[in-house]
Coordinates of C-alpha atoms in Angstrom, one line a residue:
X25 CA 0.0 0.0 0.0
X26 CA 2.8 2.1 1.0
X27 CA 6.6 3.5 -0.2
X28 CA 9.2 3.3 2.1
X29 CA 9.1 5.6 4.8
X30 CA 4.9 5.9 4.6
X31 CA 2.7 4.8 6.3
X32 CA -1.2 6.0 7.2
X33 CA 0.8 8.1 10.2
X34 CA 2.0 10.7 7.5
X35 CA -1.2 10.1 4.8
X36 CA -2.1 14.0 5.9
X37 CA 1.2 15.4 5.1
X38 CA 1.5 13.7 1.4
X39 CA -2.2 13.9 0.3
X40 CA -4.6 16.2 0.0
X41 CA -8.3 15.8 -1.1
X42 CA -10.6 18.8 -1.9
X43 CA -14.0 18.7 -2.0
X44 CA -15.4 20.8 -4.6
X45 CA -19.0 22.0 -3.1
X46 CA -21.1 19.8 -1.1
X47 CA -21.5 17.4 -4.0
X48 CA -18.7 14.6 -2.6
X49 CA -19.0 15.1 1.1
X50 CA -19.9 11.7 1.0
X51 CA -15.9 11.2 0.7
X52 CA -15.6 12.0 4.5
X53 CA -17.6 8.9 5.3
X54 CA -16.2 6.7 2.6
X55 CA -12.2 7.6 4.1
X56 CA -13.6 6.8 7.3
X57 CA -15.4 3.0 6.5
X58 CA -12.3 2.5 4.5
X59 CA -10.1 3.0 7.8
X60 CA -11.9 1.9 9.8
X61 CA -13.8 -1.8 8.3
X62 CA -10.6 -2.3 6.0
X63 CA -7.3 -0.6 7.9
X64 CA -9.0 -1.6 11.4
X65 CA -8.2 1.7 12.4
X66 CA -9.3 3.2 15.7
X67 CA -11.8 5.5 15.8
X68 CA -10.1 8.2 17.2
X69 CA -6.9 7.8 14.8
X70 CA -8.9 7.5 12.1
X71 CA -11.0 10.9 12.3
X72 CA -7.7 12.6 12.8
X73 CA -6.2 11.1 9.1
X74 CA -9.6 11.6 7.9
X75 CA -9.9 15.7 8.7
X76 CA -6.2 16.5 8.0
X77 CA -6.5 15.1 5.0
X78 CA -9.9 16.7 3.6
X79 CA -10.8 20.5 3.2
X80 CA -14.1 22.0 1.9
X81 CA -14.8 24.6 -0.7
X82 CA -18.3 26.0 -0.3
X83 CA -19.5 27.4 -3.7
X84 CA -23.3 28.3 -2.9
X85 CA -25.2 29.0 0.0
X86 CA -28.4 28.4 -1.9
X87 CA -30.5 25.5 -0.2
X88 CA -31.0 23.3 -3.2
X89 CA -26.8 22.9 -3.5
X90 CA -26.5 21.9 0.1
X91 CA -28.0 18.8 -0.1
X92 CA -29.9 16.7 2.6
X93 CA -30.4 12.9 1.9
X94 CA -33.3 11.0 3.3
X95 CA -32.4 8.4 6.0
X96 CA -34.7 6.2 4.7
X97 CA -32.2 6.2 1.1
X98 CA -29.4 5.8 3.5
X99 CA -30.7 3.0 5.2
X100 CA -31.5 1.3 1.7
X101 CA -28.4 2.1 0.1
X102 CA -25.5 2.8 2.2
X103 CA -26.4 1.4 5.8
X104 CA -22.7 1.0 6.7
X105 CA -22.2 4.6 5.9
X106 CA -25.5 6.0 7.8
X107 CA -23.9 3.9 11.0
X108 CA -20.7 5.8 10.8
X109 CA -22.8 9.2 10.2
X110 CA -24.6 8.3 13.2
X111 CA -21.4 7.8 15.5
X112 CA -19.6 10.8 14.0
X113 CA -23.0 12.3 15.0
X114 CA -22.4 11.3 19.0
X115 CA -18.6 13.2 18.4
X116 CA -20.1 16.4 17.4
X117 CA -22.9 16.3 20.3
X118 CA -20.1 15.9 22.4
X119 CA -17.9 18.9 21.0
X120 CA -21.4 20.7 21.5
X121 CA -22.1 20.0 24.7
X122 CA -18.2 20.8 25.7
X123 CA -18.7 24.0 24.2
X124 CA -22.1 25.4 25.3
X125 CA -23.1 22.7 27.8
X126 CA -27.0 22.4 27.9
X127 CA -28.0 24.2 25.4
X128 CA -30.4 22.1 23.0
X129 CA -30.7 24.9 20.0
X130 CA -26.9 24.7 19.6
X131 CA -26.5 21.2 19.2
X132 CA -30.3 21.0 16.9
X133 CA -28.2 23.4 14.9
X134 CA -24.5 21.2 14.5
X135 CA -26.6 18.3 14.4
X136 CA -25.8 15.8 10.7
X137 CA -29.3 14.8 11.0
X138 CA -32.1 17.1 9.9
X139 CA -34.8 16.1 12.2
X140 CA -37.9 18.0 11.1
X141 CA -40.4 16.2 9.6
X142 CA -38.3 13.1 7.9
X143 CA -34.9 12.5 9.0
X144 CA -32.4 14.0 6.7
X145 CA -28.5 13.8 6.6
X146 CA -27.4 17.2 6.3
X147 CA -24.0 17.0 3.5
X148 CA -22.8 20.2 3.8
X149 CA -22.2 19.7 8.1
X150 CA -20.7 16.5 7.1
X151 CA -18.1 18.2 4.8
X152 CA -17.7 21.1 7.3
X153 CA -17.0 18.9 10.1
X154 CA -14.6 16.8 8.4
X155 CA -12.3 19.0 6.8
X156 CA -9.3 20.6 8.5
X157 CA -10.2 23.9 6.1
X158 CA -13.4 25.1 5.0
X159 CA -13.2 28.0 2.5
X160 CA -15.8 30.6 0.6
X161 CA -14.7 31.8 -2.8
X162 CA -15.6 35.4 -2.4
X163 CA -14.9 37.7 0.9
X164 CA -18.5 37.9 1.2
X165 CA -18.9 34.9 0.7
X166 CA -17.4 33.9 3.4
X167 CA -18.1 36.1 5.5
X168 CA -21.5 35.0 4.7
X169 CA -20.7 31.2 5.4
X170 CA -19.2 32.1 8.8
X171 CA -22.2 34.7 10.0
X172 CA -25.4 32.7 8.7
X173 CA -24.4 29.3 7.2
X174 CA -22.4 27.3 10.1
X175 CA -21.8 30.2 13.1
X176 CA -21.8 27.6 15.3
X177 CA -18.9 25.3 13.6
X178 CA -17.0 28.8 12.9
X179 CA -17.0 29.1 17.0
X180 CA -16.4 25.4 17.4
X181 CA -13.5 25.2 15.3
X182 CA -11.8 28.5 15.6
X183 CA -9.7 29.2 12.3
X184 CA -10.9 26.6 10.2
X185 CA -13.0 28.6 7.9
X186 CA -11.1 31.0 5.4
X187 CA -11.5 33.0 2.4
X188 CA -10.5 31.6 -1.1
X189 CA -11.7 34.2 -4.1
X190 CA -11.9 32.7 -7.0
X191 CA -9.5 33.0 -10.1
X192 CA -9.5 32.7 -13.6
X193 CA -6.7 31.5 -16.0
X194 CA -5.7 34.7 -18.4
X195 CA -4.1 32.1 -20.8
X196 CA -7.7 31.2 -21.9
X197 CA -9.4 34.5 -21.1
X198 CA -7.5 36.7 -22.7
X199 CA -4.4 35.0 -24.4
X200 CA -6.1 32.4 -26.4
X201 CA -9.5 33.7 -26.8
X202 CA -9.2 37.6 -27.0
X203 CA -6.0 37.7 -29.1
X204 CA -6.0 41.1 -30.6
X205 CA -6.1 42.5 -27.1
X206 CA -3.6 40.2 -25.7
X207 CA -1.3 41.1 -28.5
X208 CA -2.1 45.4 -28.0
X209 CA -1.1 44.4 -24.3
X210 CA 1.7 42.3 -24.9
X211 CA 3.3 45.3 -27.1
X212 CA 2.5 47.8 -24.6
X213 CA 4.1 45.7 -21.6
X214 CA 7.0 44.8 -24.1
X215 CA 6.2 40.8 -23.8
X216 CA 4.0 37.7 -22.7
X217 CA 5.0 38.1 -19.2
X218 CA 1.4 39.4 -18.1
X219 CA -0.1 35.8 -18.8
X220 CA 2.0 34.2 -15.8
X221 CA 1.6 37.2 -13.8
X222 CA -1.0 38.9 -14.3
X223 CA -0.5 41.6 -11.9
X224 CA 1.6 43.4 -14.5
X225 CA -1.2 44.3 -16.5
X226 CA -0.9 47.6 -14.0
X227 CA 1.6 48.7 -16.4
X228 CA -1.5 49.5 -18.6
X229 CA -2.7 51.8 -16.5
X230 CA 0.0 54.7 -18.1
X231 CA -1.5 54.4 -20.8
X232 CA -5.2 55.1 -19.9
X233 CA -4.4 58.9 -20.8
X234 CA -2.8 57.8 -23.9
X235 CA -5.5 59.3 -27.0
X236 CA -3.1 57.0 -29.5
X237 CA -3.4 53.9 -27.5
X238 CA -7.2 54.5 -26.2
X239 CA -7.9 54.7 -29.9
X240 CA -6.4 51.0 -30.3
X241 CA -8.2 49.5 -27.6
X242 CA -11.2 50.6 -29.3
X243 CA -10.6 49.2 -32.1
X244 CA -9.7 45.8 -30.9
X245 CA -12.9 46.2 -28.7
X246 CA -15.4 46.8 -32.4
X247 CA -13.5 44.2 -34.4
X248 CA -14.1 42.1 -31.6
X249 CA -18.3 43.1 -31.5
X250 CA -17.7 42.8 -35.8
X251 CA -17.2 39.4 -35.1
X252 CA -19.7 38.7 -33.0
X253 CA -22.3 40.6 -35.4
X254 CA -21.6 37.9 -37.4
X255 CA -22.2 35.1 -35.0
X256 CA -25.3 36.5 -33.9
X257 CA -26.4 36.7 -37.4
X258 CA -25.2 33.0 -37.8
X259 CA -27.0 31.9 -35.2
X260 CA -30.1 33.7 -34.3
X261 CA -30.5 35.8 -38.1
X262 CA -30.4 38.4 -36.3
X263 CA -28.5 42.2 -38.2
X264 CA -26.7 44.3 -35.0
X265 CA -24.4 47.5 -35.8
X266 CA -20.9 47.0 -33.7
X267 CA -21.4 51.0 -32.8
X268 CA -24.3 49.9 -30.4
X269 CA -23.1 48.9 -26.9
X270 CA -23.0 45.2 -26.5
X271 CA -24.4 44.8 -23.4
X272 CA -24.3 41.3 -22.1
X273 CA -25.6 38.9 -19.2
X274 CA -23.8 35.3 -19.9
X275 CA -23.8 32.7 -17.4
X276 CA -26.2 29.6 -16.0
X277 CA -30.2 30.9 -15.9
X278 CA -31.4 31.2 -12.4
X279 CA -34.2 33.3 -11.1
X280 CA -31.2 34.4 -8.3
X281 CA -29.0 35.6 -11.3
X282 CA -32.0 37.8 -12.0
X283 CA -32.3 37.7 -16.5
X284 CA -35.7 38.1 -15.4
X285 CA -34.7 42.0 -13.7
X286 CA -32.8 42.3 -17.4
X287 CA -35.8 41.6 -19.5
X288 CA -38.0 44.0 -17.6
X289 CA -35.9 46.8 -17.9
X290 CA -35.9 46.1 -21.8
X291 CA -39.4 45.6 -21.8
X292 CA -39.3 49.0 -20.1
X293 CA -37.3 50.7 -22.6
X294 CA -38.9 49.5 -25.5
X295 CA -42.0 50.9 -24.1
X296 CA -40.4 54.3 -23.6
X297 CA -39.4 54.1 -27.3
X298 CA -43.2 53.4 -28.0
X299 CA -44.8 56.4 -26.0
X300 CA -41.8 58.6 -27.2
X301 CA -39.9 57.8 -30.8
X302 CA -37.6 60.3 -30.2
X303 CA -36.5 59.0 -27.3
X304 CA -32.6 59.0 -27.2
X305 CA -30.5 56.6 -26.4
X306 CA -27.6 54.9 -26.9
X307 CA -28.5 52.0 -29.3
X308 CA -27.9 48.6 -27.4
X309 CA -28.2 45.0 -28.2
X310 CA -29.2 43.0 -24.9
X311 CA -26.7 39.6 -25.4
X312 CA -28.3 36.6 -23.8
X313 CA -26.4 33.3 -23.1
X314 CA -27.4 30.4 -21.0
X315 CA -29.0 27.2 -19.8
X316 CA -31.1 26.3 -17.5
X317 CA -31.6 23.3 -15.1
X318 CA -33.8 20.3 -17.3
X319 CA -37.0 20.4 -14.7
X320 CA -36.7 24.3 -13.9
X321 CA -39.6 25.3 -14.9
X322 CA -39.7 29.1 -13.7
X323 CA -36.5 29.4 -15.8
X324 CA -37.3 27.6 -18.7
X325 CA -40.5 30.1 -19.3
X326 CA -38.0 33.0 -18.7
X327 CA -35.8 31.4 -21.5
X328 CA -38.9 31.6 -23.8
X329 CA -39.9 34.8 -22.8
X330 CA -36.7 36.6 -23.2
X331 CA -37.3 35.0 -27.4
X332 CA -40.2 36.0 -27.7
X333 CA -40.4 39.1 -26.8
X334 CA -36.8 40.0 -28.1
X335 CA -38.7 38.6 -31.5
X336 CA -41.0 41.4 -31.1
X337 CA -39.1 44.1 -30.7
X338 CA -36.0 42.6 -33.3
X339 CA -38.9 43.0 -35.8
X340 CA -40.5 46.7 -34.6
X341 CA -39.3 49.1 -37.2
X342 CA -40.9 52.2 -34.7
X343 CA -38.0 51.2 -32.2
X344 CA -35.5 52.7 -35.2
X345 CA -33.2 50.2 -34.5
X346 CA -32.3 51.5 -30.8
X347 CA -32.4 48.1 -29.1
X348 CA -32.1 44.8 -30.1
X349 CA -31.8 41.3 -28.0
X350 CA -30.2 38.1 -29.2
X351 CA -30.4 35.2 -27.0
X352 CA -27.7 32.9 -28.1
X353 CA -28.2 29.3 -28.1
X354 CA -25.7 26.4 -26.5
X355 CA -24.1 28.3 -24.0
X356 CA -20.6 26.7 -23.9
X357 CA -17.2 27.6 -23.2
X358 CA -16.2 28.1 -26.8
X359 CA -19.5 30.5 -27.4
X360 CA -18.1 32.1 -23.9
X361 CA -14.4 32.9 -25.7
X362 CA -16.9 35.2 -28.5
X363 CA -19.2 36.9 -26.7
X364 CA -16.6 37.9 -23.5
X365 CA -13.6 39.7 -25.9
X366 CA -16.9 41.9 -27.6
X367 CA -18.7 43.0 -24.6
X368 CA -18.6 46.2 -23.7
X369 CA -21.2 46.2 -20.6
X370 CA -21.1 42.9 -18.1
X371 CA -24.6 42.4 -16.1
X372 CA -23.9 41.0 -12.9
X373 CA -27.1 41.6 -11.3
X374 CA -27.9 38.4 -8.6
X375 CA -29.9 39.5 -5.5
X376 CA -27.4 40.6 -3.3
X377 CA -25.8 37.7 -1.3
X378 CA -27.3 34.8 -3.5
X379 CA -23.7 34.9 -5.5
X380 CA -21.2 33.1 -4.0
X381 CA -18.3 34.6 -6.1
X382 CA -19.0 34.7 -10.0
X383 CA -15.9 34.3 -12.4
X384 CA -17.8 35.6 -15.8
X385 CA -17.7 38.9 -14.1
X386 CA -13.9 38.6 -14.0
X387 CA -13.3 37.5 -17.3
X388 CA -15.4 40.2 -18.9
X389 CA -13.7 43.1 -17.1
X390 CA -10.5 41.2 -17.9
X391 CA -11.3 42.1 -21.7
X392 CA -12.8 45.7 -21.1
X393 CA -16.1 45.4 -20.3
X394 CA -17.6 48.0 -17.4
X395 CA -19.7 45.9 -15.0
X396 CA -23.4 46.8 -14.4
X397 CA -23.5 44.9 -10.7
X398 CA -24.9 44.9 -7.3
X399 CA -22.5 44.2 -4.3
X400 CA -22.7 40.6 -3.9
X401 CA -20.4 38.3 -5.0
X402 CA -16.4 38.8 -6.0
X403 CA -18.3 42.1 -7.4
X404 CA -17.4 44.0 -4.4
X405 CA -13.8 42.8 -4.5
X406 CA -13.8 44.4 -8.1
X407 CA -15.3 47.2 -7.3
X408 CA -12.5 47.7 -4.9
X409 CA -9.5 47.0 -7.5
X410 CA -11.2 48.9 -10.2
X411 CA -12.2 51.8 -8.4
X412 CA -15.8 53.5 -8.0
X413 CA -15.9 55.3 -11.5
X414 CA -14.9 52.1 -13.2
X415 CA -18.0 50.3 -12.4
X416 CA -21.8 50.5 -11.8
X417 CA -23.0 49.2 -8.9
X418 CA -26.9 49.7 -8.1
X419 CA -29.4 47.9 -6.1
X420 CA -29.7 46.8 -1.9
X421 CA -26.7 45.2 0.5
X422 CA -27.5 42.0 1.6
X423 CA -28.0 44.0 4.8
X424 CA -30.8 45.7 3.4
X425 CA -32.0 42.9 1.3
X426 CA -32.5 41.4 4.8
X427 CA -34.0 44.2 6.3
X428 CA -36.7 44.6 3.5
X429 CA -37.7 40.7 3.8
X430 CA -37.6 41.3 8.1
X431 CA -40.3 44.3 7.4
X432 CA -41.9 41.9 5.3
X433 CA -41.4 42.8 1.2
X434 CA -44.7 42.8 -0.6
X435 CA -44.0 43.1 -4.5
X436 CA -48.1 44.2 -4.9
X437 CA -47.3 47.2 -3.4
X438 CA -45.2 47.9 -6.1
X439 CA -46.8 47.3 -8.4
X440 CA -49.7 49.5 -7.1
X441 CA -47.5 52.5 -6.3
X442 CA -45.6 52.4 -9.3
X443 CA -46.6 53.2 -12.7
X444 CA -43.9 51.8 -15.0
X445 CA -43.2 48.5 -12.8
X446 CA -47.1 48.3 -13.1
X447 CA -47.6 48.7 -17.0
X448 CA -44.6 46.4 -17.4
X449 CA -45.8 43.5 -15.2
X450 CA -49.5 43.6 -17.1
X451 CA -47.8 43.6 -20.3
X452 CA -45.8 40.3 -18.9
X453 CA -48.8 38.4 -18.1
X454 CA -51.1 39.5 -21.3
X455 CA -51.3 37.7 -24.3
X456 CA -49.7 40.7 -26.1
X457 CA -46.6 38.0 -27.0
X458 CA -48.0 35.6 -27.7
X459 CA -51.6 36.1 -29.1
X460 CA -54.6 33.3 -28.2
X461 CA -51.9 32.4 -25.9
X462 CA -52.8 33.6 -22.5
X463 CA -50.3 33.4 -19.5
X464 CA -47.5 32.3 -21.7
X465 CA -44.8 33.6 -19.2
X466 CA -47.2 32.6 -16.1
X467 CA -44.5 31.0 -14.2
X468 CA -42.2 33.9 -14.7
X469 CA -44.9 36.4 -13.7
X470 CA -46.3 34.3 -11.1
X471 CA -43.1 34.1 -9.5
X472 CA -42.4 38.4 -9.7
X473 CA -46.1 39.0 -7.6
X474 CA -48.1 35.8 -6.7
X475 CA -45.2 34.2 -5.9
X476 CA -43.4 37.0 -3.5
X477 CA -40.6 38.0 -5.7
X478 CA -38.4 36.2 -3.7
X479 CA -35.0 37.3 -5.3
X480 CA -36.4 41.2 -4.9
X481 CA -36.5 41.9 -8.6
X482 CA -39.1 44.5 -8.1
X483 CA -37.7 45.8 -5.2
X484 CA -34.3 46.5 -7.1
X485 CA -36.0 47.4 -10.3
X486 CA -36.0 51.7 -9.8
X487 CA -32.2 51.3 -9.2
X488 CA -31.3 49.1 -11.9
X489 CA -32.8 51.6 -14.3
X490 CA -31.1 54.5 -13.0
X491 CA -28.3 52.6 -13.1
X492 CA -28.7 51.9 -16.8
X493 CA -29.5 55.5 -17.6
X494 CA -25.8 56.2 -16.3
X495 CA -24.1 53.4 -18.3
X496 CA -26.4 55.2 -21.5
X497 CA -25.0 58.7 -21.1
X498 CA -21.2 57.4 -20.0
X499 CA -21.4 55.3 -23.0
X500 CA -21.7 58.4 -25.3
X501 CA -18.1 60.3 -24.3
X502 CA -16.1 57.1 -26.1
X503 CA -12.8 58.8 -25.0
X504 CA -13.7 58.5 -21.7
X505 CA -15.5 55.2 -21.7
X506 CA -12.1 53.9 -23.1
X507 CA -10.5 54.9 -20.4
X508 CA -13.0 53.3 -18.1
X509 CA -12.4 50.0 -20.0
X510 CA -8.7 50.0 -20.1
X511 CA -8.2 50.8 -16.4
X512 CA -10.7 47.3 -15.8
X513 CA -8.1 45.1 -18.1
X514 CA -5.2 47.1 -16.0
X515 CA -6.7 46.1 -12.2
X516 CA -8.3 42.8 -12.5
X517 CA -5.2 40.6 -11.9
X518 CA -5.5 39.8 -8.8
X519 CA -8.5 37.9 -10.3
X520 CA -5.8 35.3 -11.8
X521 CA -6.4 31.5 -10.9
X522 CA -2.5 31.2 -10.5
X523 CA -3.1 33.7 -7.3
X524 CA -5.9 31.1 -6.3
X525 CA -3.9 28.2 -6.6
X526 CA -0.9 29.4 -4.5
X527 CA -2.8 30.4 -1.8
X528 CA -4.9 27.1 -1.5
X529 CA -1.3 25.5 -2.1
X530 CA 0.0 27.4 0.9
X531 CA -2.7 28.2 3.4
X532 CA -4.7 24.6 2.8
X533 CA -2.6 21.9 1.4
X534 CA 0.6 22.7 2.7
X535 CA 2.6 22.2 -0.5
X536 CA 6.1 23.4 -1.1
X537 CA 6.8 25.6 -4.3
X538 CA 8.8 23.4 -6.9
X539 CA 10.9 25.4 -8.8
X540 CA 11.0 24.5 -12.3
X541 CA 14.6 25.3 -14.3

């Protein structure tokens, strides 16, 4: 089983196992039966090999990603494993019981087992219990994690949990898949440096008062949208100018990710453009990207209704060609590696502290584009590298996302009190769209007033338009929206994975840099 000079006494200090999300916590179990049935391990030496071995990485504090199996399954499928759940059970009661002796919430709360209504096995406590490290990808996430996921195991294991932001690879995001940028950069740093340390890309910042190379990055930025006019034509037949602003929300489809706040708004606008054709504006084209879960249902009608009525408007000559709306279809890494180089605006919009970290928002401001974003997620943490007038944040704190739901948030009384949210909600539900059709995008406005707005779409929708208003009239003075967009690419590496990997390497796995000749 083992080299010379290993044995299971140093296992810890030559491997280490991850577990990425909540999805494997099973693992801690499974290294446990394994020492114990198979090793005959004791119990005691074999929760100590187990812990130091594992750490956790949250990635989402929704409920539906921290998963609770049924006992009952347990008990069908893996009995073995529900009897060592059960005793590792008895150990936390015990650390409980040491720490806050008597008190019956605090151990309900530690507890692996779920105990209201049917027995559940709670996975996540399992993978925070039995991991030396336990690690949010986001400050706020984990500050998050630590306040309002697992206080209690953040005061019963003091310094296990820490912060991990997340990181993306600039060899694919900008090297490989936005290569007239990487190459303006590369000649403007005097080599390929950047892409293994991305933290030089501050040398760009010199140059954000530079007319000549402003100009350039301008350039790159429209042949970039050129080509993407020609994807979007490809695939949804669908004629864009490159002058409009590409504005564009790309990732998985999730009523927490809020398309659903996007559409309104250009359900809004179009509406503007209706009462008033002189309306001006900055043409836009609205970018969709994304997939949703197979038995989603809410999002799957927000998928059709972002179609049909982009359809709509594509084909309304009284707009004059002021906005447009393509939603792409096969969201995929290589479609990703298109759309990212021509953005010029990134929607980041998630109900604040429903985003664990987000790494599309890092790649787009990697390659220029000015994020549109509330402060949830790594959003804050770009906010803070690129600077307040780099960025447009809008919307409530998760403080005051959690005040409004304390007072008790009510979305009818927005829509009584306000006119536009009003005339824009009744257009939703009418059969407008989609004529002998009615309540064709029920489920989507169903979930914005019957259902309680949960993710405070209406509640954020006054801001978001304000906010959009700003990105409209910034959008006009090109010189100094260039400038905006330069000084993004210039103070985002610290967004690098490389950054991400070292510190997991030294702060959770204990490894040693190698270095290569």
């Amino acid at each position: 089983l083992f080299r010379s000079g290993n044995s299971w006494g140093n296992f810890p200090d030559k491997v280490a196992i991850q577990l990425n999300d909540t999805h494997p916590a099973i693992a801690v179990v499974e290294f446990m039966r394994i020492l114990l049935d198979e090793q005959d391990m004791a119990w005691e030496e074999a929760w100590d090999i187990t812990t130091r071995t594992l750490a956790y990485t949250n990635h989402t504090l929704l409920p539906e990603a921290l998963e609770k199996w049924g006992v009952p399954l347990f008990e069908r499928v893996l009995p073995r494993h529900l009897q060592i759940i059960f005793d590792l059970n008895v150990h936390v009661m015990a650390l409980c019981e040491a720490k806050w002796p008597g008190d019956n919430e605090k151990k309900r709360a530690c507890s692996l087992i779920e105990e209201n209504g049917e027995k559940r096995v709670r996975m996540a406590h399992i993978a925070a219990v039995g991991s030396h490290a336990v690690n949010g990808v986001a400050a706020l996430h984990t500050e998050l994690l630590r306040k309002h996921l697992f206080p209690e195991f953040d005061a019963l294991f003091p310094g296990r949990f820490q912060n991990k932001t997340n990181g993306i690879t600039p060899r694919r995001w900008l090297l490989q898949c936005n290569q007239r940028l990487a190459a303006l950069v590369t000649r403007a740093l005097g080599g390929e440096g950047w892409a293994r340390d991305l933290d030089q890309l501050r040398g760009l910042e010199k140059f954000a008062d530079d007319g000549a190379f402003r100009r350039e990055f301008m350039a790159v930025k429209r042949a970039n949208k050129v080509d993407l006019a020609h994807v979007i034509q490809a695939e949804c037949g669908i004629t864009v100018s490159p002058d409009a602003i590409f504005d564009a929300q790309i990732k998985r489809l999730h009523e927490y990710k809020r398309q659903h706040l996007n559409l309104l708004h250009i359900m809004a606008l179009y509406r503007r453009i209706l009462h008033d054709p002189s309306l001006d504006i900055a043409p836009r084209v609205f970018i969709f990207a994304a997939k949703a879960a197979p038995g989603y249902d809410v999002a799957k009608n927000l998928i059709r209704a972002i179609n049909v009525i982009g359809a709509r408007i594509n084909s309304d000559e009284r707009t004059g060609g002021k906005i447009k709306v393509a939603f792409l279809p096969n969201y995929r890494v290589s479609l990703a590696e298109k759309i990212i180089p021509a953005a010029d605006v990134s929607e980041q919009i998630s109900t604040a502290g429903k985003e664990a970290s987000g790494t599309g928002n890092m790649k787009l401001a990697l390659n220029g584009a000015l994020t549109v974003g509330t402060l949830d997620g790594a959003n804050v943490e770009i906010l803070e590298e690129v600077g307040d007038e780099n960025i447009f944040i809008f919307g409530m704190t998760v403080e005051e996302v959690e005040a409004l739901r304390a007072r008790g948030y009510n979305p009818w009384d927005l829509h009584r009190d306000d006119e536009e949210i009003r005339a824009v909600l009744d257009w939703l539900g009418s059969d407008y769209w989609t004529p002998g059709e009615n309540g064709a995008f029920g489920a989507v406005h169903g979930t914005l007033l019957s259902g309680g707005d949960p993710y405070m779409v209406l509640a954020d929708f006054q801001s978001y338009s304000d906010c959009q208003k700003r990105v409209d009239a910034a959008y006009r003075d090109r010189d100094a929206w260039a400038r905006k967009a330069i000084l993004n690419t210039a103070r985002v590496g610290k967004f690098s994975s490389d950054r991400t990997i070292r510190e997991y390497s030294r702060d959770i796995w204990n490894l040693t840099p190698v270095a290569i000749p």
